[in-house]
mmCIF file of C-alpha atoms in Angstrom:
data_model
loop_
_atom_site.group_PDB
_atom_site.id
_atom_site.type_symbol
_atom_site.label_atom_id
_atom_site.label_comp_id
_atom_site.label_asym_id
_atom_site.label_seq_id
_atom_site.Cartn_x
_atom_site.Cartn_y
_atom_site.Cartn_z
ATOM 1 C CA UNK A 1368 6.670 22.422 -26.270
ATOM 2 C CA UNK A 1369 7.354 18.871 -26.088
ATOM 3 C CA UNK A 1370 8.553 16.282 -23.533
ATOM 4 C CA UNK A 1371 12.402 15.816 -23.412
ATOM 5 C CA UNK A 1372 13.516 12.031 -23.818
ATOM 6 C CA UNK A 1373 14.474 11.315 -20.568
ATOM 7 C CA UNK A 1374 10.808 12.605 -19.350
ATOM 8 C CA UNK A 1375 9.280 10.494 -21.987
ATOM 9 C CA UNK A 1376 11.113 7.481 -20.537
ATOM 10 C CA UNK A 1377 10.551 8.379 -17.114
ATOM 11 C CA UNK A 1378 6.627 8.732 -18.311
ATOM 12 C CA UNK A 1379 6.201 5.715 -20.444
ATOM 13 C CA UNK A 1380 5.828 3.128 -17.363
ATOM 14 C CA UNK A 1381 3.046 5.492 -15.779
ATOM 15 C CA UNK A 1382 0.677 5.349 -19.212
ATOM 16 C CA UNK A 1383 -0.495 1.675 -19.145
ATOM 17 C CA UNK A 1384 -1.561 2.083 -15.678
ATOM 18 C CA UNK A 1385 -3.078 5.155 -15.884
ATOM 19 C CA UNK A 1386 -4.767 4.122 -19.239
ATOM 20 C CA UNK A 1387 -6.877 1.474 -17.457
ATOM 21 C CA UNK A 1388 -7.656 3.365 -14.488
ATOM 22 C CA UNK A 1389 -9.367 5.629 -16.865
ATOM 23 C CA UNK A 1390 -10.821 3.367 -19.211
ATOM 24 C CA UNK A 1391 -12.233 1.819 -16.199
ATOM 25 C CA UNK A 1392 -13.654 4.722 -14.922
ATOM 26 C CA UNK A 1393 -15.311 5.414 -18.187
ATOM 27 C CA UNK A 1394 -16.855 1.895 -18.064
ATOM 28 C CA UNK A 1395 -18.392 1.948 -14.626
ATOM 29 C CA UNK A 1396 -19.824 6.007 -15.720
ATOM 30 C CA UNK A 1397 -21.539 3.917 -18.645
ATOM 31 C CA UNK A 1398 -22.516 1.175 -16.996
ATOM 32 C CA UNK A 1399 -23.666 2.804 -13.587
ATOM 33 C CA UNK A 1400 -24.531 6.272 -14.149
ATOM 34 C CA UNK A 1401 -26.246 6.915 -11.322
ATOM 35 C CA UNK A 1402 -23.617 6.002 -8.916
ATOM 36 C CA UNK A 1403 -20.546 6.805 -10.633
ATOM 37 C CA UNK A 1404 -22.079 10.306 -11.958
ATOM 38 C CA UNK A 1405 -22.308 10.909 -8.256
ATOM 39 C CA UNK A 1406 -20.397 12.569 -5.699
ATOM 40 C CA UNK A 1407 -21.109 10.040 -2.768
ATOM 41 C CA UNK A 1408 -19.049 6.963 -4.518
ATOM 42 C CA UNK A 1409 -16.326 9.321 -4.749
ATOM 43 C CA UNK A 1410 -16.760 10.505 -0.771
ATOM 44 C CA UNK A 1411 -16.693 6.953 -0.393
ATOM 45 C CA UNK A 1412 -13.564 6.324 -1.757
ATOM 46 C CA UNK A 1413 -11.510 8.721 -0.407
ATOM 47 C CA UNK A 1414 -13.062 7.053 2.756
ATOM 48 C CA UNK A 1415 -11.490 3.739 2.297
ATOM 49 C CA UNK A 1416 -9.174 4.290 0.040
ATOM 50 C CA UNK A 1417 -6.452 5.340 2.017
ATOM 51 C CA UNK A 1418 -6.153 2.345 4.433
ATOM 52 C CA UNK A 1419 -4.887 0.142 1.619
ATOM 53 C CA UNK A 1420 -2.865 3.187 -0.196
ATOM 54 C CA UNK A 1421 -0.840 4.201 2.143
ATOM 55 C CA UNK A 1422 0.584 0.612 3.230
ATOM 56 C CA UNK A 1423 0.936 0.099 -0.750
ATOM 57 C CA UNK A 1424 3.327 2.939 -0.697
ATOM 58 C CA UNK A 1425 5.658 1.069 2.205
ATOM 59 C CA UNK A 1426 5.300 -1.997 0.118
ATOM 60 C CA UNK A 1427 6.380 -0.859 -2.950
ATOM 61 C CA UNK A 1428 9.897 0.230 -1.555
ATOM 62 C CA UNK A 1429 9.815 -3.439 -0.084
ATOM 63 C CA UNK A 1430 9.740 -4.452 -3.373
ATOM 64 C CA UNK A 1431 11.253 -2.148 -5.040
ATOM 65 C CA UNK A 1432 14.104 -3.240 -2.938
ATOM 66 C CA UNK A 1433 13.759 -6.980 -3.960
ATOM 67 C CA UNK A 1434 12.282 -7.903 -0.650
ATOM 68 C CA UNK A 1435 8.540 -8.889 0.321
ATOM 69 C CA UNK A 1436 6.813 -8.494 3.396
ATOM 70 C CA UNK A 1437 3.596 -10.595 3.872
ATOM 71 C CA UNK A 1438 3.317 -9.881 7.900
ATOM 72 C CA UNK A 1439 2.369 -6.110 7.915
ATOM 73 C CA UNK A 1440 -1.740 -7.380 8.065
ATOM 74 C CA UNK A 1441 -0.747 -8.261 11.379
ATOM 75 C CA UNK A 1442 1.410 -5.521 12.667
ATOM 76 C CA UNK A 1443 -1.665 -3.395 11.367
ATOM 77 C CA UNK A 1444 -3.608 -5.791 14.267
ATOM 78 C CA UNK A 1445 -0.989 -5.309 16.241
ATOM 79 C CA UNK A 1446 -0.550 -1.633 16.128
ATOM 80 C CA UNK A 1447 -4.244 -0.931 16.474
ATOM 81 C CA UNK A 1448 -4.378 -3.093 19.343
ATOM 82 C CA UNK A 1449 -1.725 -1.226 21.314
ATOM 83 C CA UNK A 1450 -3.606 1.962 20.079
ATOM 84 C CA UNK A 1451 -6.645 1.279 21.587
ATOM 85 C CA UNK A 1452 -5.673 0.026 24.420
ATOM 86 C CA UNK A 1453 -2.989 3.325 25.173
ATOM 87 C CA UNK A 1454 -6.193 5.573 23.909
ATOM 88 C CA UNK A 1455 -8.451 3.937 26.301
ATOM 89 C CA UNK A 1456 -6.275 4.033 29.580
ATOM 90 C CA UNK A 1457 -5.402 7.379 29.063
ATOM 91 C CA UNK A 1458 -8.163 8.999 27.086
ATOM 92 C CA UNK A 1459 -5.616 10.700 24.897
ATOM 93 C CA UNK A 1460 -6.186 9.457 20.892
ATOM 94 C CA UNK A 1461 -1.904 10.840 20.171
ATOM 95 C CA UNK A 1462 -0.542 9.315 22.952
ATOM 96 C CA UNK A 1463 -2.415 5.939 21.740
ATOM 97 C CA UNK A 1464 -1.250 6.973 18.675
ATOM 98 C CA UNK A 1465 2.706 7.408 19.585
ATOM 99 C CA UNK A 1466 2.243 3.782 21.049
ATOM 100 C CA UNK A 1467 0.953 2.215 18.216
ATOM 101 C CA UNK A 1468 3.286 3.622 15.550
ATOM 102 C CA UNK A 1469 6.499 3.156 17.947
ATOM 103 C CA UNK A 1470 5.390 -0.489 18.235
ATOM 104 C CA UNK A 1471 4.462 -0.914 13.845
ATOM 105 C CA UNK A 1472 8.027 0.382 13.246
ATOM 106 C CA UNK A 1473 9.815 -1.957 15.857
ATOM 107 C CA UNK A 1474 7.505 -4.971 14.500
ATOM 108 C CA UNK A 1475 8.690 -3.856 10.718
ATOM 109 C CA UNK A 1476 12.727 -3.617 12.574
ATOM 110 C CA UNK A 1477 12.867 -6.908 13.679
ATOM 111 C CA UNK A 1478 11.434 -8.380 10.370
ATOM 112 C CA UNK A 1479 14.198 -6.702 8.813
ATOM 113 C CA UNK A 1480 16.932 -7.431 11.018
ATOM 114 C CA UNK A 1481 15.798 -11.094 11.172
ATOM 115 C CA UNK A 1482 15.741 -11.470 6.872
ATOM 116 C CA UNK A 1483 19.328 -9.636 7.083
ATOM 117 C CA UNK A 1484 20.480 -11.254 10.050
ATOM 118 C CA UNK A 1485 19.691 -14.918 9.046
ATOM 119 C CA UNK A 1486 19.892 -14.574 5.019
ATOM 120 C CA UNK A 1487 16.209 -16.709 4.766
ATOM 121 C CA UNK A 1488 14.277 -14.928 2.178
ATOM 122 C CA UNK A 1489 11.911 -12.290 3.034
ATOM 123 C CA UNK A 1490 8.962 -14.158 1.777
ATOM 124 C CA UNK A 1491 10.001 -16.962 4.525
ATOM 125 C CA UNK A 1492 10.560 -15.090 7.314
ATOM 126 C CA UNK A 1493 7.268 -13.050 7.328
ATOM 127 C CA UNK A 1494 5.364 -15.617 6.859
ATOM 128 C CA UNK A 1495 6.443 -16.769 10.228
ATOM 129 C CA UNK A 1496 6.240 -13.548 11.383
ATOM 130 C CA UNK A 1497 2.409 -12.732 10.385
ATOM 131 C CA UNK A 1498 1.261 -16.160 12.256
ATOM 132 C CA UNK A 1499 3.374 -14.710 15.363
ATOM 133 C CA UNK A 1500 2.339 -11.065 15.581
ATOM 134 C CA UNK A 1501 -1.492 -12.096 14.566
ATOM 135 C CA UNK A 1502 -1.105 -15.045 17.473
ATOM 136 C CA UNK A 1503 0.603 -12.832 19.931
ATOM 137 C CA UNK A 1504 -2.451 -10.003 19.325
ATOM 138 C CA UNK A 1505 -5.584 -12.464 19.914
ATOM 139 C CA UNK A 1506 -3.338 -13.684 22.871
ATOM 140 C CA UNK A 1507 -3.097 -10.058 24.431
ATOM 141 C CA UNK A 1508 -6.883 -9.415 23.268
ATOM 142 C CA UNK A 1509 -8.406 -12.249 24.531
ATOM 143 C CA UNK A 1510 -10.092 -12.313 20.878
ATOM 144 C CA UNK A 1511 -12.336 -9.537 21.871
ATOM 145 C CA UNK A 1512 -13.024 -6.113 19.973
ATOM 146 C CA UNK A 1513 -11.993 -2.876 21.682
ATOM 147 C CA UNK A 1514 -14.428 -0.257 21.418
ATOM 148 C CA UNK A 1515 -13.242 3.519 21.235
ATOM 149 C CA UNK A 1516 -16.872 5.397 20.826
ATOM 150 C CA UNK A 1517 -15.514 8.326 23.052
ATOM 151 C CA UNK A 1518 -12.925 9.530 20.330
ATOM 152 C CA UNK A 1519 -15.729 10.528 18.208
ATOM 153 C CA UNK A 1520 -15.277 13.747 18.184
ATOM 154 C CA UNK A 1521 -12.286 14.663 19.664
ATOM 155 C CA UNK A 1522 -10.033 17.049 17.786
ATOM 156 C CA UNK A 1523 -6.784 14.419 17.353
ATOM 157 C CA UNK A 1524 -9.430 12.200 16.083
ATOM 158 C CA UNK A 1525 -11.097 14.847 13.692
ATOM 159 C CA UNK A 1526 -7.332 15.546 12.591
ATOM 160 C CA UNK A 1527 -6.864 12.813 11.189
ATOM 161 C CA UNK A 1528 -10.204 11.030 10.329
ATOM 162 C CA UNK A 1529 -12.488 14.092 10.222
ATOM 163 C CA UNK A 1530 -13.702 15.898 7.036
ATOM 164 C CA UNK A 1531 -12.382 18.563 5.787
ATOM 165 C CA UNK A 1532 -14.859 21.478 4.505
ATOM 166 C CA UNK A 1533 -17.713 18.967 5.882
ATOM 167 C CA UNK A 1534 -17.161 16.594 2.858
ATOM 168 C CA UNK A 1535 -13.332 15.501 2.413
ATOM 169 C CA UNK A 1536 -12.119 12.876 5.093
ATOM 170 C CA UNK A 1537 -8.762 14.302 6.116
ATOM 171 C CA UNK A 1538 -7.129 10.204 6.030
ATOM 172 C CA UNK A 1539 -7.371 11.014 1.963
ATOM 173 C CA UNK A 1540 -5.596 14.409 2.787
ATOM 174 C CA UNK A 1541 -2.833 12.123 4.948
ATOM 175 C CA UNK A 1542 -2.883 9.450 1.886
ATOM 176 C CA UNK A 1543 -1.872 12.075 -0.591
ATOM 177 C CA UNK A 1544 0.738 13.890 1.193
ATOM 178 C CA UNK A 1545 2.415 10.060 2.201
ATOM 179 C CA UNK A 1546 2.352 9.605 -1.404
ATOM 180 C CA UNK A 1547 4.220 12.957 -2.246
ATOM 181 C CA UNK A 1548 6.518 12.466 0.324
ATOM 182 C CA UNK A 1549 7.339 8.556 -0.628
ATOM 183 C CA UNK A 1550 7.225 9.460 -4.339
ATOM 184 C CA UNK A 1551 10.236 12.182 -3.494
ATOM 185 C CA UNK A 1552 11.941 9.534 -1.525
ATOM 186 C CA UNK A 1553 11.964 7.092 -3.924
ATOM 187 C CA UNK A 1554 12.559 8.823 -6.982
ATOM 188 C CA UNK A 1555 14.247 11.774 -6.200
ATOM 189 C CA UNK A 1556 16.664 11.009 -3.563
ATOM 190 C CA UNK A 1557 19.871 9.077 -3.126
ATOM 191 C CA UNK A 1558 18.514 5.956 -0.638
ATOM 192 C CA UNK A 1559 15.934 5.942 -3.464
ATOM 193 C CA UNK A 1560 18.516 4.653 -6.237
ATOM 194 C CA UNK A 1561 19.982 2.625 -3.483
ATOM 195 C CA UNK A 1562 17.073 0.928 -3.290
ATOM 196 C CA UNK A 1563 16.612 0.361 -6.818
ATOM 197 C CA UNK A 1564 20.442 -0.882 -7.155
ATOM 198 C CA UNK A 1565 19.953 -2.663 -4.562
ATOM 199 C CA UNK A 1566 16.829 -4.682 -6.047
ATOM 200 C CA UNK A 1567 18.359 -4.956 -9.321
ATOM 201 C CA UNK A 1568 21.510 -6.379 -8.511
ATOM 202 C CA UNK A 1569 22.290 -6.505 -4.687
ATOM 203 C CA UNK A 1570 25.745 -8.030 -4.768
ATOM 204 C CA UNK A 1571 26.682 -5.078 -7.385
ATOM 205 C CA UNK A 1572 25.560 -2.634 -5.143
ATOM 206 C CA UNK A 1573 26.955 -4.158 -2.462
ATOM 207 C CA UNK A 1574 30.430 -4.528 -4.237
ATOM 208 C CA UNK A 1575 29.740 -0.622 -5.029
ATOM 209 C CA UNK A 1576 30.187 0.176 -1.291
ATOM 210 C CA UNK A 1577 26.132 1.253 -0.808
ATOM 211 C CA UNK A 1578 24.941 0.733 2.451
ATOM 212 C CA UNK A 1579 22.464 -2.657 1.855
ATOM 213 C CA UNK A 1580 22.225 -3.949 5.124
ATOM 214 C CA UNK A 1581 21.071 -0.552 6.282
ATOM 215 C CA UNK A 1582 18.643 0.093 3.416
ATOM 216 C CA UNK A 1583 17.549 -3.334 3.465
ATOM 217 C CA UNK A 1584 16.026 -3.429 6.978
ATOM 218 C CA UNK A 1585 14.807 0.766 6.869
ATOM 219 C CA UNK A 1586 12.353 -0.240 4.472
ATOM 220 C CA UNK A 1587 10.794 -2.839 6.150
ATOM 221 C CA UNK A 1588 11.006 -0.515 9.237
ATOM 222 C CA UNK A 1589 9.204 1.941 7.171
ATOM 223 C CA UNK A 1590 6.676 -0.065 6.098
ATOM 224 C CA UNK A 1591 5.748 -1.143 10.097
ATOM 225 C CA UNK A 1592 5.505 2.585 10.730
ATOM 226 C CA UNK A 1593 3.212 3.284 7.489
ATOM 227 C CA UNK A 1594 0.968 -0.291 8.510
ATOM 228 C CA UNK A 1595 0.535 1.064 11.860
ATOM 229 C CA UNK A 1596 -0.615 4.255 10.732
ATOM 230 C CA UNK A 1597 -3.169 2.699 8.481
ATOM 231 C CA UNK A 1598 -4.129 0.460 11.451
ATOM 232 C CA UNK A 1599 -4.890 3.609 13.843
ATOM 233 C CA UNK A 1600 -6.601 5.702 11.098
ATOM 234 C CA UNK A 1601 -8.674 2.203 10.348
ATOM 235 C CA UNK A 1602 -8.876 2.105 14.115
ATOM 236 C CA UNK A 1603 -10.265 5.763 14.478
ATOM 237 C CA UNK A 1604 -12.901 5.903 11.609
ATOM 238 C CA UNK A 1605 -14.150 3.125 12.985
ATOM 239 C CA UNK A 1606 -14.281 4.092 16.875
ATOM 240 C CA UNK A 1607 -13.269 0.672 17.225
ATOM 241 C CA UNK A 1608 -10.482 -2.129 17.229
ATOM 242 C CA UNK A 1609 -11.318 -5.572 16.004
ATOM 243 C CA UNK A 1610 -8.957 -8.670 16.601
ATOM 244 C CA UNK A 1611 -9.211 -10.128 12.949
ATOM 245 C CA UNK A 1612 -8.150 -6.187 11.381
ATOM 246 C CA UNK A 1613 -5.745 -6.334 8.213
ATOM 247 C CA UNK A 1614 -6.793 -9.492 7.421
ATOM 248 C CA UNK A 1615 -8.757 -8.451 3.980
ATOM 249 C CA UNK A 1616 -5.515 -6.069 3.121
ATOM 250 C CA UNK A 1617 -3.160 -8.616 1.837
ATOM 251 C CA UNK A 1618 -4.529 -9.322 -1.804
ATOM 252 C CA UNK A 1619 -5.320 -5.884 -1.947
ATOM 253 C CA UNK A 1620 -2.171 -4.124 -1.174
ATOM 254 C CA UNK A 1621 -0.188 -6.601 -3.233
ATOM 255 C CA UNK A 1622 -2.242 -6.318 -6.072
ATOM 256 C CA UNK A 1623 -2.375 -2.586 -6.060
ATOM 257 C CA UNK A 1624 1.921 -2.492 -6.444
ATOM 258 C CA UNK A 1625 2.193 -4.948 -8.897
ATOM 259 C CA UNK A 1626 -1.003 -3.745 -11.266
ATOM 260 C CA UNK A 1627 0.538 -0.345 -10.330
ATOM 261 C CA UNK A 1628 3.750 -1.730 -12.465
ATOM 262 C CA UNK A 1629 6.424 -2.189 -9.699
ATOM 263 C CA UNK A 1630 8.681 -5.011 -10.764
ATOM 264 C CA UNK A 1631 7.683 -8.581 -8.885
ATOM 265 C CA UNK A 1632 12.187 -8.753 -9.178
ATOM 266 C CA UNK A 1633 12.497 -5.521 -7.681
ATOM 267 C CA UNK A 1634 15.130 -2.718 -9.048
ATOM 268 C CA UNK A 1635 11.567 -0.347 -10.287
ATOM 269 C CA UNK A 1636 8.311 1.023 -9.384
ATOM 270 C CA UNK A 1637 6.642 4.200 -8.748
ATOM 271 C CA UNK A 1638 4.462 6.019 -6.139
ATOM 272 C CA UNK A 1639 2.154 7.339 -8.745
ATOM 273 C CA UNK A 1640 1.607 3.576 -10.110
ATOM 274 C CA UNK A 1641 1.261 2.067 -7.074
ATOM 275 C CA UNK A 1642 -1.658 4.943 -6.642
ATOM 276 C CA UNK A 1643 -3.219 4.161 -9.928
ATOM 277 C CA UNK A 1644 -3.739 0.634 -8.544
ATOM 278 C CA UNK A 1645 -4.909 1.344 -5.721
ATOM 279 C CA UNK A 1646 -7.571 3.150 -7.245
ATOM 280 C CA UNK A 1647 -7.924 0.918 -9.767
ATOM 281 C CA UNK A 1648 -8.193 -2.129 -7.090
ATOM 282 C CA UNK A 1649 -10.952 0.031 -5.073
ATOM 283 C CA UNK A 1650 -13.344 1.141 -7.705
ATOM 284 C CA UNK A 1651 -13.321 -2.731 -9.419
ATOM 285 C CA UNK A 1652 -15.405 -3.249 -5.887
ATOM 286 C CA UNK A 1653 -18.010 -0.911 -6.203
ATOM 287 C CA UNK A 1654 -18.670 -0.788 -9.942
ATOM 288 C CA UNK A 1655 -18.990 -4.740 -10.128
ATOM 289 C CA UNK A 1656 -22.216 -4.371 -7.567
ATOM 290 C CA UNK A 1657 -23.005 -0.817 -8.793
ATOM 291 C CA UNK A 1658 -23.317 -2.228 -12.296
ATOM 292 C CA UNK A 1659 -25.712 -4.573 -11.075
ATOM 293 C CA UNK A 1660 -23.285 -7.900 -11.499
ATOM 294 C CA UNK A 1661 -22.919 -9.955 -8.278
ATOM 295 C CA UNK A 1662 -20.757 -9.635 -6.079
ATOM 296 C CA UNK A 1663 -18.357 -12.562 -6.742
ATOM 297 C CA UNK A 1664 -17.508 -11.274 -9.518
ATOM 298 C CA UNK A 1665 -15.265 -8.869 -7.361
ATOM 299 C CA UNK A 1666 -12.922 -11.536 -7.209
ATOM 300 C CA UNK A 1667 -12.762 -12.659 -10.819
ATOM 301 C CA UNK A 1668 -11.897 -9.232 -12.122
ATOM 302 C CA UNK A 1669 -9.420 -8.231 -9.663
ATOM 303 C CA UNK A 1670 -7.768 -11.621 -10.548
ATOM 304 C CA UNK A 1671 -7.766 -10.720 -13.968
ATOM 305 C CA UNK A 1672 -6.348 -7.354 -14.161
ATOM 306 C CA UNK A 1673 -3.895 -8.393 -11.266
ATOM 307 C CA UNK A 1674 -2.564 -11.234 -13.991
ATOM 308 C CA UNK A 1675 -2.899 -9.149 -17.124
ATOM 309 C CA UNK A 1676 -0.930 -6.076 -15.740
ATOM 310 C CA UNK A 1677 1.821 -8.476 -14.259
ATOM 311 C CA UNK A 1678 2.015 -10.195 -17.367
ATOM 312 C CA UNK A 1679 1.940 -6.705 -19.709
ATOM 313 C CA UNK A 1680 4.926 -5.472 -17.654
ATOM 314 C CA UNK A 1681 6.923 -8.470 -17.385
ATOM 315 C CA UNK A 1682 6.578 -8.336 -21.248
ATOM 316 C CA UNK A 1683 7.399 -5.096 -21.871
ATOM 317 C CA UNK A 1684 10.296 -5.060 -18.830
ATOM 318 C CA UNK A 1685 11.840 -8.028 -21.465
ATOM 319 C CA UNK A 1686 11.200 -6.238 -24.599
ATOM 320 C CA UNK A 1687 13.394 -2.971 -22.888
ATOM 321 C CA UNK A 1688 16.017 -5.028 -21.942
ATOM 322 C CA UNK A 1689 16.343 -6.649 -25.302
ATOM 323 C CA UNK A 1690 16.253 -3.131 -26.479
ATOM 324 C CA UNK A 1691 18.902 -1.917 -24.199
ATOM 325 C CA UNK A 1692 16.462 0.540 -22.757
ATOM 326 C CA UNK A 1693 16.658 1.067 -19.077
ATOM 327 C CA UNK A 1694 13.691 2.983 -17.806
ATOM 328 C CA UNK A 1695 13.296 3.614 -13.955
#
């Protein structure tokens, strides 16, 4: 049985990434056996993981829509904050948890309305909005951690950072449903080829009657509810909320769409990419130091992939436009 052609083309984009990630994988198993031959590195990343994958998936309908959002670091801050200090007043880890995900999705509303509103590009605007929202949370904090040792334990807490069967942590679990759920969204549904038209040409889809305005500002609101949930799960393997959380997620997150092959103009990407590089972005961490190289090399090769992938696609994007190929 083989592949029909519209399956091959839907495929194609998902090789290259998926290619490396294995080809990487098979380097690190060479070069450190002992770790990558082991369960624990994989425990490990299915630990942390998920914090950066699951805000990857709200970014990459950001871009996907032709937008960019560099303030969700600090609604993750800001969301975590609230969190912790709901869970602590009342002792109750989902009503801390209703708080800090009703306050992520307002944050990721009124960067939305604000880009819409004003017409400033999104790149702008959140930029402003990420020294506000991180300002506004070491204001409320006082610059001081909040520590949440007594969730430890407690069953919202296990059901959603616990381990499930003793070994898998259940924020993997909540990673990998998000990304079924986003991947449907996004490639199976109608506001998921609004998106796309809307990133590929926004005044076409706007002259096409589809509803931009709306779509435009419900992804960035979907991407404060999906930082915020990062932030609490962050905030609840970690018994503890730190004023300076999200700050490390930026290059990560960004790196992990756009090595995942999501257009840096917007109108494509995919779920399953953006997954690939996230993976990809996590184990370059661990096998540089596993492998017995030092540790700034971390930066070097995450550099270089992130440039080589954007390059590869940008290249290829051309060559199936030239072509007359449009692959989504």
């Amino acid at each position: 049985m083989t592949a029909s052609p519209g399956l091959r083309s839907r495929l194609a984009p998902q090789l290259p990434i998926t290619a490396v990630l294995l080809l990487l994988w098979g380097f690190f198993v060479l070069t450190a056996p002992a770790t990558f031959l082991s369960r624990y590195i994989y425990v490990s990343f299915m630990t942390t993981i998920p914090f950066v994958a699951i805000v990857a998936m709200g970014m990459t309908l950001v871009v996907v829509a032709g937008e960019m959002d560099l303030s969700f670091a600090s609604n993750m801050a800001m969301s975590g904050f609230l969190f912790a200090v709901v869970t602590r007043a009342t002792g109750s880890p989902l009503a801390g948890l209703a708080a800090g995900l009703a306050v992520g999705a307002g944050i990721g509303l009124i960067n939305g309305l604000v880009v819409v509103g004003t017409g400033v590009p999104s790149i702008v605007v959140t930029i402003g909005f990420d020294f506000l929202w991180r300002g506004c949370v070491m204001l409320l904090s006082g610059g001081l951690a909040v520590a949440l040792p007594f969730v430890r334990g407690l069953p919202a807490a296990s059901l959603f950072v616990g381990r499930a069967g003793g070994t898998v942590p259940a924020q993997f679990l909540w990673a990998a449903g998000l990304a079924v759920v986003t991947a449907v969204f996004l490639h199976r549904t109608a506001w998921g080829d609004t998106l796309r038209f809307i990133g590929d040409n926004r005044e076409a889809a706007r002259m096409m009657g589809l509803p931009v305005a709306r779509a435009r500002v419900g992804v960035f609101a979907l991407l404060g509810l999906m930082s915020a949930f990062s932030g609490i799960l962050a905030c609840l393997e970690l018994a503890n909320w730190w004023p300076t959380q999200g700050e490390g997620y930026l290059l990560l997150v960004f790196a992990s769409v756009f090595i995942g092959g999501t257009s840096v103009y917007g109108g494509s990407g995919s779920v399953w990419g953006t997954m690939a590089g996230t993976a990809v972005i996590g184990m370059i961490e661990a096998g540089v130091v596993s492998a017995g190289w030092s540790g700034f090399w971390t930066r070097f090769v995450h550099g270089l992939v992130l440039v080589f992938s954007v390059s590869f696609y940008a290249l290829a994007a051309r060559r199936r436009r030239t072509r007359g190929v449009d692959v989504r």
